[in-house]
PDB file of C-alpha atoms and ligand atoms in Angstrom:
ATOM      1  CA  UNK A   1     -87.231 -85.581 115.864  1.00 70.00           C
ATOM      2  CA  UNK A   2     -88.113 -87.916 118.631  1.00 93.00           C
ATOM      3  CA  UNK A   3     -91.721 -88.706 119.492  1.00 98.00           C
ATOM      4  CA  UNK A   4     -91.882 -89.080 123.449  1.00 98.00           C
ATOM      5  CA  UNK A   5     -94.270 -90.260 126.020  1.00 98.00           C
ATOM      6  CA  UNK A   6     -95.508 -87.797 128.721  1.00 98.00           C
ATOM      7  CA  UNK A   7     -98.137 -88.334 130.430  1.00 98.00           C
ATOM      8  CA  UNK A   8    -101.081 -89.634 128.179  1.00 98.00           C
ATOM      9  CA  UNK A   9     -99.607 -88.638 125.576  1.00 98.00           C
ATOM     10  CA  UNK A  10     -97.634 -89.231 122.166  1.00 98.00           C
ATOM     11  CA  UNK A  11     -95.522 -85.640 121.157  1.00 98.00           C
ATOM     12  CA  UNK A  12     -92.858 -83.988 119.915  1.00 98.00           C
ATOM     13  CA  UNK A  13     -89.933 -83.612 122.139  1.00 97.00           C
ATOM     14  CA  UNK A  14     -89.825 -80.303 121.880  1.00 97.00           C
ATOM     15  CA  UNK A  15     -93.079 -80.362 122.994  1.00 98.00           C
ATOM     16  CA  UNK A  16     -92.797 -82.160 126.409  1.00 98.00           C
ATOM     17  CA  UNK A  17     -93.227 -79.941 129.109  1.00 98.00           C
ATOM     18  CA  UNK A  18     -93.703 -80.146 132.522  1.00 97.00           C
ATOM     19  CA  UNK A  19     -93.966 -78.921 135.851  1.00 98.00           C
ATOM     20  CA  UNK A  20     -90.530 -77.239 137.482  1.00 98.00           C
ATOM     21  CA  UNK A  21     -92.865 -77.781 140.600  1.00 98.00           C
ATOM     22  CA  UNK A  22     -91.811 -81.662 139.268  1.00 98.00           C
ATOM     23  CA  UNK A  23     -90.664 -83.800 142.999  1.00 98.00           C
ATOM     24  CA  UNK A  24     -88.263 -85.574 139.976  1.00 98.00           C
ATOM     25  CA  UNK A  25     -86.726 -82.302 139.138  1.00 98.00           C
ATOM     26  CA  UNK A  26     -86.735 -80.542 142.122  1.00 98.00           C
ATOM     27  CA  UNK A  27     -85.526 -83.998 144.235  1.00 98.00           C
ATOM     28  CA  UNK A  28     -84.821 -86.491 142.046  1.00 98.00           C
ATOM     29  CA  UNK A  29     -87.538 -87.839 143.512  1.00 98.00           C
ATOM     30  CA  UNK A  30     -88.204 -90.864 140.738  1.00 98.00           C
ATOM     31  CA  UNK A  31     -87.508 -94.001 139.658  1.00 98.00           C
ATOM     32  CA  UNK A  32     -86.292 -94.803 136.086  1.00 98.00           C
ATOM     33  CA  UNK A  33     -85.900 -97.374 133.851  1.00 98.00           C
ATOM     34  CA  UNK A  34     -83.504 -97.942 130.308  1.00 98.00           C
ATOM     35  CA  UNK A  35     -84.737-100.995 128.267  1.00 98.00           C
ATOM     36  CA  UNK A  36     -82.738-101.774 124.606  1.00 98.00           C
ATOM     37  CA  UNK A  37     -84.201-102.662 121.844  1.00 97.00           C
ATOM     38  CA  UNK A  38     -82.772-104.205 118.458  1.00 96.00           C
ATOM     39  CA  UNK A  39     -84.593-104.231 115.600  1.00 94.00           C
ATOM     40  CA  UNK A  40     -87.512-103.770 117.050  1.00 94.00           C
ATOM     41  CA  UNK A  41     -87.466-106.967 119.966  1.00 96.00           C
ATOM     42  CA  UNK A  42     -86.556-105.384 123.356  1.00 97.00           C
ATOM     43  CA  UNK A  43     -84.261-106.832 125.519  1.00 98.00           C
ATOM     44  CA  UNK A  44     -85.357-108.206 129.672  1.00 98.00           C
ATOM     45  CA  UNK A  45     -89.078-106.659 129.399  1.00 98.00           C
ATOM     46  CA  UNK A  46     -90.251-108.637 131.804  1.00 98.00           C
ATOM     47  CA  UNK A  47     -87.674-107.958 134.659  1.00 98.00           C
ATOM     48  CA  UNK A  48     -86.874-104.016 133.770  1.00 98.00           C
ATOM     49  CA  UNK A  49     -90.571-104.055 134.804  1.00 98.00           C
ATOM     50  CA  UNK A  50     -90.981-105.631 138.224  1.00 98.00           C
ATOM     51  CA  UNK A  51     -87.508-103.583 139.082  1.00 98.00           C
ATOM     52  CA  UNK A  52     -89.413-100.391 138.256  1.00 98.00           C
ATOM     53  CA  UNK A  53     -92.334-101.633 140.071  1.00 98.00           C
ATOM     54  CA  UNK A  54     -90.217-103.179 143.032  1.00 98.00           C
ATOM     55  CA  UNK A  55     -88.723 -99.445 142.957  1.00 98.00           C
ATOM     56  CA  UNK A  56     -91.747 -98.069 143.500  1.00 98.00           C
ATOM     57  CA  UNK A  57     -92.907 -99.744 146.277  1.00 98.00           C
ATOM     58  CA  UNK A  58     -89.819 -99.126 147.841  1.00 98.00           C
ATOM     59  CA  UNK A  59     -89.980 -95.371 147.743  1.00 98.00           C
ATOM     60  CA  UNK A  60     -94.074 -95.573 147.450  1.00 97.00           C
ATOM     61  CA  UNK A  61     -94.930 -94.229 144.502  1.00 98.00           C
ATOM     62  CA  UNK A  62     -98.303 -95.674 143.583  1.00 96.00           C
ATOM     63  CA  UNK A  63     -98.610 -95.607 139.321  1.00 97.00           C
ATOM     64  CA  UNK A  64    -100.845 -99.414 139.493  1.00 94.00           C
ATOM     65  CA  UNK A  65     -99.692-100.015 135.778  1.00 98.00           C
ATOM     66  CA  UNK A  66    -100.016-103.378 133.762  1.00 97.00           C
ATOM     67  CA  UNK A  67     -97.050-104.740 131.954  1.00 97.00           C
ATOM     68  CA  UNK A  68     -99.436-104.331 128.922  1.00 97.00           C
ATOM     69  CA  UNK A  69     -99.778-100.881 129.870  1.00 98.00           C
ATOM     70  CA  UNK A  70     -95.902-100.217 129.627  1.00 98.00           C
ATOM     71  CA  UNK A  71     -95.712-103.060 126.595  1.00 98.00           C
ATOM     72  CA  UNK A  72     -97.908-100.737 124.985  1.00 98.00           C
ATOM     73  CA  UNK A  73     -95.705 -96.935 125.270  1.00 98.00           C
ATOM     74  CA  UNK A  74     -92.775 -99.082 124.855  1.00 98.00           C
ATOM     75  CA  UNK A  75     -93.906-100.943 120.854  1.00 97.00           C
ATOM     76  CA  UNK A  76     -95.868 -98.037 120.350  1.00 98.00           C
ATOM     77  CA  UNK A  77     -92.326 -95.573 120.684  1.00 98.00           C
ATOM     78  CA  UNK A  78     -90.230 -97.370 119.520  1.00 97.00           C
ATOM     79  CA  UNK A  79     -92.862 -98.357 116.007  1.00 96.00           C
ATOM     80  CA  UNK A  80     -92.724 -94.034 115.568  1.00 96.00           C
ATOM     81  CA  UNK A  81     -89.403 -93.259 116.561  1.00 96.00           C
ATOM     82  CA  UNK A  82     -88.327 -96.569 114.529  1.00 88.00           C
ATOM     83  CA  UNK A  83     -86.697-100.146 114.732  1.00 82.00           C
ATOM     84  CA  UNK A  84     -83.342 -99.294 114.776  1.00 90.00           C
ATOM     85  CA  UNK A  85     -81.095-100.091 117.840  1.00 95.00           C
ATOM     86  CA  UNK A  86     -82.980 -98.107 121.039  1.00 97.00           C
ATOM     87  CA  UNK A  87     -82.996 -97.329 124.849  1.00 97.00           C
ATOM     88  CA  UNK A  88     -86.557 -96.943 126.240  1.00 98.00           C
ATOM     89  CA  UNK A  89     -85.796 -94.887 128.980  1.00 98.00           C
ATOM     90  CA  UNK A  90     -89.075 -94.842 131.222  1.00 98.00           C
ATOM     91  CA  UNK A  91     -89.377 -92.387 134.006  1.00 98.00           C
ATOM     92  CA  UNK A  92     -92.250 -92.118 136.667  1.00 98.00           C
ATOM     93  CA  UNK A  93     -91.224 -88.815 139.280  1.00 98.00           C
ATOM     94  CA  UNK A  94     -94.275 -88.689 142.279  1.00 98.00           C
ATOM     95  CA  UNK A  95     -95.484 -85.505 140.837  1.00 98.00           C
ATOM     96  CA  UNK A  96     -95.592 -81.821 140.433  1.00 98.00           C
ATOM     97  CA  UNK A  97     -96.516 -80.533 143.737  1.00 96.00           C
ATOM     98  CA  UNK A  98     -97.847 -76.969 144.602  1.00 96.00           C
ATOM     99  CA  UNK A  99     -94.905 -75.953 146.718  1.00 96.00           C
ATOM    100  CA  UNK A 100     -91.530 -77.495 147.507  1.00 97.00           C
ATOM    101  CA  UNK A 101     -92.282 -79.630 151.342  1.00 97.00           C
ATOM    102  CA  UNK A 102     -90.015 -82.771 151.966  1.00 98.00           C
ATOM    103  CA  UNK A 103     -93.423 -85.172 152.846  1.00 98.00           C
ATOM    104  CA  UNK A 104     -94.088 -86.561 150.124  1.00 97.00           C
ATOM    105  CA  UNK A 105     -97.904 -85.854 148.837  1.00 96.00           C
ATOM    106  CA  UNK A 106    -100.530 -88.420 148.827  1.00 91.00           C
ATOM    107  CA  UNK A 107    -102.897 -86.476 146.389  1.00 91.00           C
ATOM    108  CA  UNK A 108    -100.707 -85.903 143.469  1.00 96.00           C
ATOM    109  CA  UNK A 109    -100.455 -88.208 140.374  1.00 97.00           C
ATOM    110  CA  UNK A 110     -97.341 -89.259 139.014  1.00 98.00           C
ATOM    111  CA  UNK A 111     -95.863 -87.727 135.906  1.00 98.00           C
ATOM    112  CA  UNK A 112     -94.964 -90.381 133.026  1.00 98.00           C
ATOM    113  CA  UNK A 113     -92.595 -89.791 130.714  1.00 98.00           C
ATOM    114  CA  UNK A 114     -90.159 -92.244 128.550  1.00 98.00           C
ATOM    115  CA  UNK A 115     -88.582 -91.806 124.818  1.00 98.00           C
ATOM    116  CA  UNK A 116     -85.879 -93.724 123.139  1.00 98.00           C
ATOM    117  CA  UNK A 117     -82.258 -92.936 122.046  1.00 97.00           C
ATOM    118  CA  UNK A 118     -80.171 -93.948 119.874  1.00 95.00           C
ATOM    119  CA  UNK A 119     -77.469 -96.754 121.339  1.00 95.00           C
ATOM    120  CA  UNK A 120     -74.675 -99.144 119.361  1.00 94.00           C
ATOM    121  CA  UNK A 121     -75.783-102.203 117.227  1.00 94.00           C
ATOM    122  CA  UNK A 122     -75.848-105.100 119.730  1.00 92.00           C
ATOM    123  CA  UNK A 123     -72.182-106.180 120.063  1.00 91.00           C
ATOM    124  CA  UNK A 124     -70.946-109.186 118.929  1.00 94.00           C
ATOM    125  CA  UNK A 125     -68.479-111.969 120.090  1.00 97.00           C
ATOM    126  CA  UNK A 126     -65.508-110.985 118.065  1.00 97.00           C
ATOM    127  CA  UNK A 127     -62.716-109.832 119.585  1.00 97.00           C
ATOM    128  CA  UNK A 128     -61.354-107.880 116.724  1.00 96.00           C
ATOM    129  CA  UNK A 129     -64.683-106.331 116.442  1.00 96.00           C
ATOM    130  CA  UNK A 130     -64.881-105.241 120.413  1.00 96.00           C
ATOM    131  CA  UNK A 131     -63.857-102.052 122.033  1.00 96.00           C
ATOM    132  CA  UNK A 132     -61.529-102.678 125.576  1.00 98.00           C
ATOM    133  CA  UNK A 133     -62.731-100.311 127.838  1.00 98.00           C
ATOM    134  CA  UNK A 134     -60.104 -98.638 130.135  1.00 98.00           C
ATOM    135  CA  UNK A 135     -61.911 -97.766 133.131  1.00 98.00           C
ATOM    136  CA  UNK A 136     -60.294 -95.512 136.644  1.00 98.00           C
ATOM    137  CA  UNK A 137     -60.962 -96.473 140.460  1.00 98.00           C
ATOM    138  CA  UNK A 138     -62.963 -94.269 143.008  1.00 98.00           C
ATOM    139  CA  UNK A 139     -64.398 -94.705 146.599  1.00 98.00           C
ATOM    140  CA  UNK A 140     -67.880 -95.246 146.241  1.00 98.00           C
ATOM    141  CA  UNK A 141     -69.387 -92.105 148.333  1.00 98.00           C
ATOM    142  CA  UNK A 142     -73.221 -92.853 146.849  1.00 98.00           C
ATOM    143  CA  UNK A 143     -76.046 -93.207 148.796  1.00 98.00           C
ATOM    144  CA  UNK A 144     -76.764 -97.056 151.380  1.00 98.00           C
ATOM    145  CA  UNK A 145     -79.687 -97.719 148.828  1.00 98.00           C
ATOM    146  CA  UNK A 146     -78.043 -97.958 146.259  1.00 98.00           C
ATOM    147  CA  UNK A 147     -80.752-101.309 144.050  1.00 98.00           C
ATOM    148  CA  UNK A 148     -83.156 -99.081 144.340  1.00 98.00           C
ATOM    149  CA  UNK A 149     -82.898 -97.410 140.793  1.00 98.00           C
ATOM    150  CA  UNK A 150     -84.034 -93.656 141.721  1.00 98.00           C
ATOM    151  CA  UNK A 151     -83.813 -91.098 139.270  1.00 98.00           C
ATOM    152  CA  UNK A 152     -81.388 -89.462 141.901  1.00 98.00           C
ATOM    153  CA  UNK A 153     -77.794 -89.986 139.875  1.00 98.00           C
ATOM    154  CA  UNK A 154     -75.480 -86.973 141.505  1.00 98.00           C
ATOM    155  CA  UNK A 155     -73.653 -89.612 142.845  1.00 98.00           C
ATOM    156  CA  UNK A 156     -73.205 -91.403 140.166  1.00 98.00           C
ATOM    157  CA  UNK A 157     -72.970 -88.520 137.855  1.00 98.00           C
ATOM    158  CA  UNK A 158     -69.474 -87.579 139.736  1.00 98.00           C
ATOM    159  CA  UNK A 159     -68.117 -90.796 139.898  1.00 98.00           C
ATOM    160  CA  UNK A 160     -68.682 -91.596 136.183  1.00 98.00           C
ATOM    161  CA  UNK A 161     -66.891 -87.541 135.584  1.00 98.00           C
ATOM    162  CA  UNK A 162     -63.860 -88.782 137.186  1.00 98.00           C
ATOM    163  CA  UNK A 163     -63.099 -91.348 135.050  1.00 98.00           C
ATOM    164  CA  UNK A 164     -64.198 -89.366 132.306  1.00 98.00           C
ATOM    165  CA  UNK A 165     -62.100 -86.794 132.874  1.00 98.00           C
ATOM    166  CA  UNK A 166     -58.816 -89.114 133.407  1.00 97.00           C
ATOM    167  CA  UNK A 167     -60.217 -90.215 129.539  1.00 98.00           C
ATOM    168  CA  UNK A 168     -61.597 -93.571 130.491  1.00 98.00           C
ATOM    169  CA  UNK A 169     -64.780 -95.293 129.769  1.00 98.00           C
ATOM    170  CA  UNK A 170     -66.331 -95.888 133.633  1.00 98.00           C
ATOM    171  CA  UNK A 171     -65.689 -96.023 137.500  1.00 99.00           C
ATOM    172  CA  UNK A 172     -65.220 -99.325 138.911  1.00 99.00           C
ATOM    173  CA  UNK A 173     -65.881 -98.152 142.822  1.00 99.00           C
ATOM    174  CA  UNK A 174     -65.081 -99.806 146.004  1.00 99.00           C
ATOM    175  CA  UNK A 175     -66.272 -99.369 149.712  1.00 98.00           C
ATOM    176  CA  UNK A 176     -65.034 -98.447 152.545  1.00 98.00           C
ATOM    177  CA  UNK A 177     -63.564-102.173 153.474  1.00 98.00           C
ATOM    178  CA  UNK A 178     -61.890-101.925 149.459  1.00 98.00           C
ATOM    179  CA  UNK A 179     -64.116-104.115 148.410  1.00 98.00           C
ATOM    180  CA  UNK A 180     -65.470-104.147 144.607  1.00 99.00           C
ATOM    181  CA  UNK A 181     -69.520-102.240 144.928  1.00 99.00           C
ATOM    182  CA  UNK A 182     -70.379-102.067 141.119  1.00 98.00           C
ATOM    183  CA  UNK A 183     -69.057 -99.209 138.535  1.00 98.00           C
ATOM    184  CA  UNK A 184     -70.737 -95.886 137.706  1.00 98.00           C
ATOM    185  CA  UNK A 185     -73.231 -97.347 135.023  1.00 98.00           C
ATOM    186  CA  UNK A 186     -72.387-100.490 135.123  1.00 98.00           C
ATOM    187  CA  UNK A 187     -72.305-103.947 136.847  1.00 99.00           C
ATOM    188  CA  UNK A 188     -68.604-105.290 137.734  1.00 99.00           C
ATOM    189  CA  UNK A 189     -67.076-108.933 137.162  1.00 99.00           C
ATOM    190  CA  UNK A 190     -63.398-110.454 137.581  1.00 98.00           C
ATOM    191  CA  UNK A 191     -62.616-113.828 135.937  1.00 98.00           C
ATOM    192  CA  UNK A 192     -60.171-115.537 137.816  1.00 98.00           C
ATOM    193  CA  UNK A 193     -58.819-119.519 137.104  1.00 98.00           C
ATOM    194  CA  UNK A 194     -62.002-119.609 134.673  1.00 98.00           C
ATOM    195  CA  UNK A 195     -65.263-118.807 137.379  1.00 98.00           C
ATOM    196  CA  UNK A 196     -66.820-115.432 136.693  1.00 98.00           C
ATOM    197  CA  UNK A 197     -67.250-113.873 139.706  1.00 99.00           C
ATOM    198  CA  UNK A 198     -68.906-110.774 141.168  1.00 99.00           C
ATOM    199  CA  UNK A 199     -70.394-109.359 144.034  1.00 98.00           C
ATOM    200  CA  UNK A 200     -73.568-109.933 145.269  1.00 98.00           C
ATOM    201  CA  UNK A 201     -76.703-108.392 145.529  1.00 98.00           C
ATOM    202  CA  UNK A 202     -77.512-105.958 148.718  1.00 98.00           C
ATOM    203  CA  UNK A 203     -77.423-102.274 149.334  1.00 98.00           C
ATOM    204  CA  UNK A 204     -74.788-101.499 147.719  1.00 98.00           C
ATOM    205  CA  UNK A 205     -75.342-101.995 143.886  1.00 98.00           C
ATOM    206  CA  UNK A 206     -78.014-102.065 141.576  1.00 98.00           C
ATOM    207  CA  UNK A 207     -79.217-105.450 140.426  1.00 98.00           C
ATOM    208  CA  UNK A 208     -78.676-105.536 136.848  1.00 98.00           C
ATOM    209  CA  UNK A 209     -80.907-106.998 134.633  1.00 98.00           C
ATOM    210  CA  UNK A 210     -78.024-108.085 132.517  1.00 98.00           C
ATOM    211  CA  UNK A 211     -76.524-109.147 135.080  1.00 98.00           C
ATOM    212  CA  UNK A 212     -79.460-110.808 136.240  1.00 98.00           C
ATOM    213  CA  UNK A 213     -79.661-112.976 131.979  1.00 98.00           C
ATOM    214  CA  UNK A 214     -75.695-113.704 131.881  1.00 98.00           C
ATOM    215  CA  UNK A 215     -75.959-114.953 135.463  1.00 98.00           C
ATOM    216  CA  UNK A 216     -78.700-116.978 134.165  1.00 98.00           C
ATOM    217  CA  UNK A 217     -77.625-118.173 130.385  1.00 98.00           C
ATOM    218  CA  UNK A 218     -73.947-119.048 132.130  1.00 98.00           C
ATOM    219  CA  UNK A 219     -75.524-121.259 134.972  1.00 98.00           C
ATOM    220  CA  UNK A 220     -77.920-123.059 132.522  1.00 98.00           C
ATOM    221  CA  UNK A 221     -74.679-123.503 130.216  1.00 98.00           C
ATOM    222  CA  UNK A 222     -72.905-124.917 132.302  1.00 98.00           C
ATOM    223  CA  UNK A 223     -69.143-124.416 131.319  1.00 97.00           C
ATOM    224  CA  UNK A 224     -68.284-121.367 133.226  1.00 98.00           C
ATOM    225  CA  UNK A 225     -68.462-121.454 136.618  1.00 98.00           C
ATOM    226  CA  UNK A 226     -70.067-118.215 138.094  1.00 98.00           C
ATOM    227  CA  UNK A 227     -69.775-117.064 142.106  1.00 98.00           C
ATOM    228  CA  UNK A 228     -71.525-114.231 143.783  1.00 98.00           C
ATOM    229  CA  UNK A 229     -69.587-113.372 146.278  1.00 98.00           C
ATOM    230  CA  UNK A 230     -67.305-110.573 148.192  1.00 98.00           C
ATOM    231  CA  UNK A 231     -64.248-108.800 145.854  1.00 98.00           C
ATOM    232  CA  UNK A 232     -61.886-107.009 147.054  1.00 98.00           C
ATOM    233  CA  UNK A 233     -60.026-104.462 145.068  1.00 98.00           C
ATOM    234  CA  UNK A 234     -56.572-106.483 145.031  1.00 98.00           C
ATOM    235  CA  UNK A 235     -59.006-109.681 143.917  1.00 98.00           C
ATOM    236  CA  UNK A 236     -59.275-107.321 140.666  1.00 98.00           C
ATOM    237  CA  UNK A 237     -56.229-106.070 139.803  1.00 98.00           C
ATOM    238  CA  UNK A 238     -55.385-109.760 140.326  1.00 98.00           C
ATOM    239  CA  UNK A 239     -57.539-110.875 138.060  1.00 98.00           C
ATOM    240  CA  UNK A 240     -57.571-112.889 134.836  1.00 98.00           C
ATOM    241  CA  UNK A 241     -60.540-110.293 133.169  1.00 98.00           C
ATOM    242  CA  UNK A 242     -62.513-107.622 134.131  1.00 98.00           C
ATOM    243  CA  UNK A 243     -65.996-107.374 132.542  1.00 98.00           C
ATOM    244  CA  UNK A 244     -68.462-104.060 133.339  1.00 98.00           C
ATOM    245  CA  UNK A 245     -72.192-104.468 132.153  1.00 98.00           C
ATOM    246  CA  UNK A 246     -75.633-103.263 131.254  1.00 98.00           C
ATOM    247  CA  UNK A 247     -78.684-103.322 129.009  1.00 97.00           C
ATOM    248  CA  UNK A 248     -77.032-100.820 126.357  1.00 92.00           C
ATOM    249  CA  UNK A 249     -73.290-102.497 126.224  1.00 96.00           C
ATOM    250  CA  UNK A 250     -74.458-106.017 127.613  1.00 97.00           C
ATOM    251  CA  UNK A 251     -71.099-107.864 128.263  1.00 98.00           C
ATOM    252  CA  UNK A 252     -67.639-105.496 127.645  1.00 98.00           C
ATOM    253  CA  UNK A 253     -64.192-106.360 128.553  1.00 98.00           C
ATOM    254  CA  UNK A 254     -62.119-104.258 130.317  1.00 98.00           C
ATOM    255  CA  UNK A 255     -58.753-104.093 129.279  1.00 98.00           C
ATOM    256  CA  UNK A 256     -57.213-101.801 131.940  1.00 98.00           C
ATOM    257  CA  UNK A 257     -57.870-100.843 135.685  1.00 98.00           C
ATOM    258  CA  UNK A 258     -56.523 -97.176 137.333  1.00 98.00           C
ATOM    259  CA  UNK A 259     -53.619 -97.457 134.128  1.00 98.00           C
ATOM    260  CA  UNK A 260     -52.609-100.931 135.245  1.00 98.00           C
ATOM    261  CA  UNK A 261     -53.473-103.579 132.468  1.00 98.00           C
ATOM    262  CA  UNK A 262     -55.380-106.946 132.828  1.00 98.00           C
ATOM    263  CA  UNK A 263     -54.159-109.529 130.655  1.00 96.00           C
ATOM    264  CA  UNK A 264     -51.577-107.440 129.314  1.00 97.00           C
ATOM    265  CA  UNK A 265     -54.095-105.258 128.031  1.00 97.00           C
ATOM    266  CA  UNK A 266     -56.163-108.087 125.405  1.00 97.00           C
ATOM    267  CA  UNK A 267     -59.483-109.022 125.698  1.00 97.00           C
ATOM    268  CA  UNK A 268     -60.568-112.525 127.285  1.00 98.00           C
ATOM    269  CA  UNK A 269     -61.186-115.866 126.001  1.00 98.00           C
ATOM    270  CA  UNK A 270     -63.626-115.912 128.525  1.00 98.00           C
ATOM    271  CA  UNK A 271     -65.335-112.760 127.638  1.00 98.00           C
ATOM    272  CA  UNK A 272     -65.581-114.271 124.209  1.00 98.00           C
ATOM    273  CA  UNK A 273     -67.099-117.442 125.388  1.00 98.00           C
ATOM    274  CA  UNK A 274     -70.161-115.414 128.511  1.00 98.00           C
ATOM    275  CA  UNK A 275     -71.136-112.713 125.365  1.00 98.00           C
ATOM    276  CA  UNK A 276     -71.465-115.927 122.782  1.00 98.00           C
ATOM    277  CA  UNK A 277     -73.976-117.385 125.254  1.00 98.00           C
ATOM    278  CA  UNK A 278     -75.384-114.455 126.060  1.00 98.00           C
ATOM    279  CA  UNK A 279     -75.842-112.867 122.522  1.00 97.00           C
ATOM    280  CA  UNK A 280     -77.250-116.402 121.519  1.00 97.00           C
ATOM    281  CA  UNK A 281     -80.242-116.830 124.711  1.00 98.00           C
ATOM    282  CA  UNK A 282     -81.112-113.019 125.770  1.00 97.00           C
ATOM    283  CA  UNK A 283     -83.820-112.824 123.677  1.00 96.00           C
ATOM    284  CA  UNK A 284     -85.415-115.215 125.834  1.00 96.00           C
ATOM    285  CA  UNK A 285     -85.809-112.814 128.386  1.00 96.00           C
TER     286      UNK A 285
HETATM  287  N1  PDD B 301     -76.943 -98.199 133.652  1.00 74.03           N
HETATM  288  N2  PDD B 301     -75.681 -99.900 137.442  1.00 74.03           N
HETATM  289  C1  PDD B 301     -76.009 -98.889 137.739  1.00 74.03           C
HETATM  290  C2  PDD B 301     -75.046 -98.354 138.723  1.00 74.03           C
HETATM  291  C3  PDD B 301     -75.968 -98.495 136.538  1.00 74.03           C
HETATM  292  O1  PDD B 301     -77.225 -96.998 136.407  1.00 74.03           O
HETATM  293  C4  PDD B 301     -77.026 -99.712 135.749  1.00 74.03           C
HETATM  294  C5  PDD B 301     -77.216 -99.834 134.350  1.00 74.03           C
HETATM  295  C6  PDD B 301     -76.243-100.679 135.741  1.00 74.03           C
HETATM  296  C7  PDD B 301     -76.270-102.250 134.918  1.00 74.03           C
HETATM  297  O2  PDD B 301     -78.132-102.415 134.547  1.00 74.03           O
HETATM  298  P1  PDD B 301     -78.848-103.082 133.805  1.00 74.03           P
HETATM  299  O3  PDD B 301     -77.734-103.853 133.557  1.00 74.03           O
HETATM  300  O4  PDD B 301     -80.343-103.178 134.120  1.00 74.03           O
HETATM  301  O5  PDD B 301     -78.814-101.890 132.858  1.00 74.03           O
HETATM  302  C8  PDD B 301     -75.658-101.107 136.893  1.00 74.03           C
HETATM  303  C9  PDD B 301     -78.095 -97.342 132.857  1.00 74.03           C
HETATM  304  C10 PDD B 301     -78.231 -98.451 131.327  1.00 74.03           C
HETATM  305  C11 PDD B 301     -78.501 -96.064 133.152  1.00 74.03           C
HETATM  306  O6  PDD B 301     -78.436 -95.280 133.939  1.00 74.03           O
HETATM  307  O7  PDD B 301     -78.156 -95.323 132.087  1.00 74.03           O
END
């Protein structure tokens, strides 16, 4: 059985208990991260912890852990759960109160929970080995603070479920202006005439760490131009390629959007080049 971390102790998952009065349970009042680790090497540990600290500052959770404290928990969990392909799930809720009251109490200790789960091996840049996603589309009905990686994921869950029930792998989301925002658990991109285009960072999307690493690596490598700008859904359907990214999946080519093939249902060449660059550079973050 997997060993988890809870409030200072390492223990078997079945023995990990939290109070039903925990505000994470009652209100979804918390922040989380998922850090991928391959063969014991984490990808993007520092930016993941920075984003979690920013999220806690945004919602006023005062935990005050150093990067080294997080590193020690992550390294210990990797050591205790095998050094395979792991997603490290890190979760900080505001803590357990004695009553259910919306205002945030000042005097409670945050709950810190972390566990690992198996993720697929790191994707390889090979068209014959990657599965192209089919994705649904849905009107983005989440809250207006999607830049915060909140544990309150019901909006995302319902959007994912919408696509899942249609037999697709993800759901692309669009705002009131018919502009692409992101996917229910991934960032989203189009490729047009060799240019990689992705919506800009604002309150409508999560600042994905995979997105950060990918754009940085593409800009440094220099052969594939990158634009961060508004993308309309017309552009999505007219794109040469569509991709989604997330920590446990890296860069995933999309071959069908809302039942309509992209690039005649074939994996694109720009995806191949981008995943090659990502695979080569990701461990530098
Ligand atoms: N999902 N957008 C949303 C809404 C997400 O939930 C995620 C990640 C991303 C991609 O972020 P990153 O590249 O940092 O993983 C974008 C995680 C993995 C999850 O909820 O399981």
